[in-house]
Each structure stands twice: as C-alpha cells, then as structure tokens.
Amino acid sequence: AAILIQKWYRMYVARLEARRRYTWTIFQSIEYSGEQDQLKLHNFFNSMINQLKLDTDGQPKIARAFASSQRPAVVASETSDISGCIEGIEVESSYTGPHLTFPITHAQVKTLIQAFKAKRRLHVRYLLELLNETQKLFKQMKNINYASTSISKQITVCGDLHGKLEDLYMIFHKNGLPSVDNPFVFNGDFVDRGASSIEVSIILFACFLASPNEVFLNRGNHEDHVMNMRYGFMKEIIRKYKDYSTQVTKSFTEVFSWLPLATVIDDKVLVVHGGISQHVSLKSLARLDRHRVSRNESMICATLKQQYHLFLLTLQTVVSHNDCYGWSPVLSFLQFISVLRPPSLSEVSSLENVSLELQRLEEWKQNIFNDETNFLTLKPTFYVQVLDLLWSDPKSLMGCNPNTFRGGGCYFGPDITENFLEEHNFKLLIRSHECKPEGFEYNHDGKVLTIFSASNYYDIGSNKGAYAKLMGPDLTVHMVQFLAYQTGSVRKLTFTQRISCLEASAMQDLREKILTLKSDLMEEFKKHDTEETGTITIADWCSAMESVMDVDVPWRMLRSKLVKLNSDKRVNYESTFEELQIYHRYSEAIMEMLYRYKDSLETIFRIFDKDNSGFISMSEFTDACTLLTRHTSVNLSPNQVNDIAKSLDLNKDGQIDFNEFLEAFRIVDQKNLNTVSPRNTESEDIYDCASVNSFDEPMGVKRKITSNSELSNLET
C-alpha cells in the first residue's frame, strides 16, 4: 500500500510540474511573440517607406513621421537638453503633491516614496526638472560605469522592474535605500508593461541624483522610444500627463538615450542588461558616443544592391523613398532615435545619389576604427554590439546563434562567455532581460547569473522577484527572493490551487491568441477534413495547432481544455473557438484581422500621432491600415479601409480617436456570457495583490484592491 501511495503521489507531482511548465511556456511564448512582431514591424517599415504615396512636400508621410526633425525623441541642437520643455509651466497653488528642490536630497527621495504611496502625482514641472538634472549628470558619465565596494564592502544588483512600484518598495524595505554604505546597480527595463513606470523612473532618478556615486543605472532594451510606443510607457505618459505628453515623452527619451550601457564592479563582475556576443568589445564600446556619433562631413550616399538589403534591414536602418542610405554633409552630428534603428535624416532624399561598388560597400560593413582621425567612423557592427548587449540571452549551445525567439540579439553559448570573461579578467556576468520562476537563474557553469526583480510578472504567483547582494572582497553572491504584496489582500491557496489559478490565466491568454488566428486555423483544419465532416483526428488537430500557433506547448495535453470530442473520439475543430468570441462595435466583418494586428496598428498610429493628442486624420489612418495590410499580407481593399475610417470618425470631423477604437474590442466568454478583460496593467486604482510570509507558505489569491489600500510603511 505504501509503495502504491508513493507511486500515485509521484505521478500527481509530475502532472503538477507538467502543468506548471506548460503554463510558464504559454506566458513566455506570448510575451516573446510580441517582441518578434515589434521587430518585424520595424523591419517592414524600412522596406515599405519607398512604396507609400507622397505628401505635398514630395516625401512619404511615414518617412516624415520617422524623420529626426519630426520625432519627439530627437533634439536637433548639438547641446540638446530638456530645459526648453520647462519654460512656461507653473506649479498651481492648488497642487498638493510633493515639491522638489535641487540638488535632490535623501529626505526628498523619502518624501517622493511616501507621496507615491498616497497616490499623489508629481507635478509636470518638477518631473521635467528632475529629468533635466538627470540628463545633465548622465552626460558627464562614460558608456561603462565602474563601481567599487572598497567602502561599502557590498553592493546590490537589481534586475527588470517594468513599472512595478510594489517590487521597488519591497527591495527598499528589505535592503534599505541607497547610501554610501549601501550602493545599488539597477540593470535596465525600468519602464513598460507595468502601471507605474513613471513613478519607478522618478524614484530611481531621484536616488541617482541624491547618490550619484552609489547608484548605477544601466540601459535596458525597453529604455527605447520604439519599445515604449508598443509596451505601455507612452500610453502611461499620455494618461498621466496628457497636456504635456509630448514634452514628457521627449524628455524621457533624451534621458534614456544617455543611460550607460554596462557596469563593472571591482573589475571582477560585469553587469549588462541582455548579454554578450562575439561582436561585443568593451574597449570599442567605451570609445563610442552612445548618444550621438560624430561624422566626417564628406559622407556619401550609397545606392543599395539587392543582396545587401537584408543585412542593413536587420540593423533597422530607415530607408528613404528613393531607396538610398545617406547622411547630410551639412550636419556633422546624428542622434539615436532608437537602438533598434541607426540614425537617419529626413534630408536623405534630397542628396545626390552616388553609386558605390560592391567592394566599397563591403568595406563599409567592416568593424574598422580609424585611430588616425579625430572622429570615430560609424560602422554597422557598433549597432550589432548595442543590440547584443540589450537583447541577447544565454543558451547551452556553443557559439552565437540568431535569437529567433525574441527576434533580436543573439543566443550566446558557454564558450562565448568563457572567452569574454577570460579576455577581460572577469569572474561573473550578471544580466537580466528574462523572467525566471525563482527570480534568478545561473547558466554556463555558474558564470552567468540572470536576475529578474519584477515578481508576479505574468500573473499573481507566476514568479518570484529577486536581487543579488555581492559581498566581501571576492564579491560572493547572496540571492534574496521576494514577492511584492499589499496588506490585507490575501487568501491562502495550496500549491495545487496556485497552479490551477495560473493555468486558468495562461489558458485565457492562449485562447485570445487562438482567436486572432481563427481564419488560419480553420484553413489548416479543413485541409485534414477532406470529407467536410467538421471533425478531425486528435493527431491532426495537434499538428494544425502546432503549425499555425507557433507556441511550443503540449497540445495533446491541453486538448481537453480547448476542444470537444465526438462519440468517435474525433475533434470537433470548430469547438476550438466556442468559449470566447471577439466583438467590436465597428466593421465586424474584419474584426478578427484588426484584433489580431491591433498592437501593430497601434504602433503605426503612435508614429503618426506626433503630438500625442490621441487623434489622427482620416488620411493618416488610411495610410496606417495600408501599412498594416502590407506588413501582414492581409487582403484588405481600399474600400474596406475607407469603411473602417468612416466608422471610426464618429462626429465626422475628419479626426479619428484611436484610443476609443482600441477600447471598443471586447473578448466575450461565450460559456459564461461575461466580458473577459485582460489582466489590468495600467489602472492606477486597482492592484493585483498577493501576500506570503515565507516561500514555504501558500500564495495569496488575486483580488481587486481599491486605491484606498495602504502599503506598509517603508523601513529604511
């Protein structure tokens, strides 16, 4: 009997572990597929610019939207700063939020934290002043921070926070605020996805200003204007500072572009956001201007040969409508709009095209630095290095391989890590960039440490957060795990119940993704249903789901949760879409296509919406839909595009409120006839909360907590 009980228990635990793993895989695959779509979309922008209709000035509208003179991310003057955005903004007498004076003190940092706990918002003038002071200090810093523990004898390294303010509170609660004897490294991805990216950034920048020698901030792949357009930070700015959203967006992007790329601790440990590759050289990175690259005035334009399109497009270079790359001989300074795309100018199209031989273009590709000149020649490999630093992931395979899962950066193997550490005499590489169930993970025989500090990232209970304390002369690593919570918001769950809650949430996300691919799935199902019975075998259903969905999950195991079988044990494939249905109050005939690509459409929209007003013209929306159809290879006639535009122009003033368009989508649970809303990531008044006293105790259940709920006071 005891042997049977042990056998049953082991089978039970194995099934729970299988459910936990495929739940995690669903969350991660859907997250990374969004990043792939974003990179594909910008590759698409590059190749499509020369195919759009010209505006009245003879340039494609999308090219002008991307142009450095049009984007809020770019400041034209050589001494670009944020001070110009502050002029004319006064603090009203009715303002009840925190007040700031400069230089920032530790007392003011504590005041900010307490004000944010009380749901008070920092006035836009103080925000812009804070960003201006932060930018000034960043400008004085090199590309690579160098931190020392000679005084503190220890240092704390934190990973991604992604706008999760409760996690930052928890870190400060457990570890204390930054000080001379308590230095911190924050390893990028402060913003996007979470609801409090602005507040997280404000606190981190205030800590940096108060303790510039004890707080080290690295750039992550989400400290990027292109990523912010898709993953929520720009929407948060518009929501919280609508009247000044253009100035705030421009200022944040300026600050992000000055963030250092890496931190070296005691010449023993390297901290970067993503990873490394065979291209990465700290020596060459240290010599580059991360914000603006000086150019020789005699640069020329190159007419691209077909075989080089792919190479340059992977670097996210903007193509002008006359199909040439170039730089203005008048402007000697260029500035990054995004690390996903090298700098370009709207004046490119007016330059004289000069054809280059293939040999010359090949030389242009090489990573050659000319020490005899007073400027550093820009090479494509530099962008590859930056992308690899911010986007790469470690894998067990040897060498460097394309990061197909994310769509950017690379997979670097243990041999790359070994060679890099040996070359620079480092003992450890610390990086972030990946959510881990335990909040951290070692790779490459303990030589690579991943730290992720945003707990409950996918959903309540999905993962722990963690930070590392490097202590002593040998920088011995001590990991600290945590789960952010709010007092009074818990109901204890068993481990099995916790897995069931996470599984239900993951299945909701998976069903929504299935709905966006309904047409493709039906087409694939019917290939196996040659007799048009409406049923196929389980094996054929699994094969169809795997080929169309591109999500690596055990479809046979999930089959019972997604479809129904008939009496012959065959799958009724139309039942795959029974439980949920997309509803949209406009243009129902094409709602599936619009919902499937609404994130891409939103990104295109925000490029056109340069003043962040939330409105674009009818013609701009038509261009956006045209871009979308070409990007996705979806057949959408001009008449259908016009019908969509007209249906969205509710008051017939020629302007479209795109936010209303997005909010009009609804996912409806057909089984319960309830609207299923995605997990709230943007609400300022509702929080998903969990509570645990230790990791041996069950987790709390997800609940809605009003803004009146109080966090425990921060102990420092």
Coordinates of N, CA and C in Angstrom, one line a residue, residues 13 33 139 206 227 358 612 633 658:
V13 N 2.6 14.7 -8.5 CA 3.5 15.8 -8.5 C 4.1 16.0 -9.9
S33 N 6.5 36.6 -28.5 CA 6.0 36.7 -29.9 C 5.6 38.2 -30.1
K139 N 25.2 62.9 -18.9 CA 26.1 63.4 -20.0 C 27.5 63.4 -19.5
A206 N 15.8 60.0 -8.9 CA 16.0 60.8 -7.7 C 17.1 60.2 -6.8
M227 N 10.2 50.8 -28.4 CA 9.6 49.9 -27.5 C 8.5 50.6 -26.7
L358 N 30.5 47.2 -55.1 CA 30.2 46.2 -54.0 C 31.4 46.1 -53.1
N612 N 0.9 63.4 -29.7 CA 0.3 62.6 -28.6 C -1.1 63.0 -28.3
S633 N 0.4 40.9 -45.0 CA -0.1 40.2 -46.2 C -1.6 39.9 -46.1
F658 N -8.2 57.1 -31.9 CA -7.8 55.8 -32.0 C -7.9 55.0 -30.6

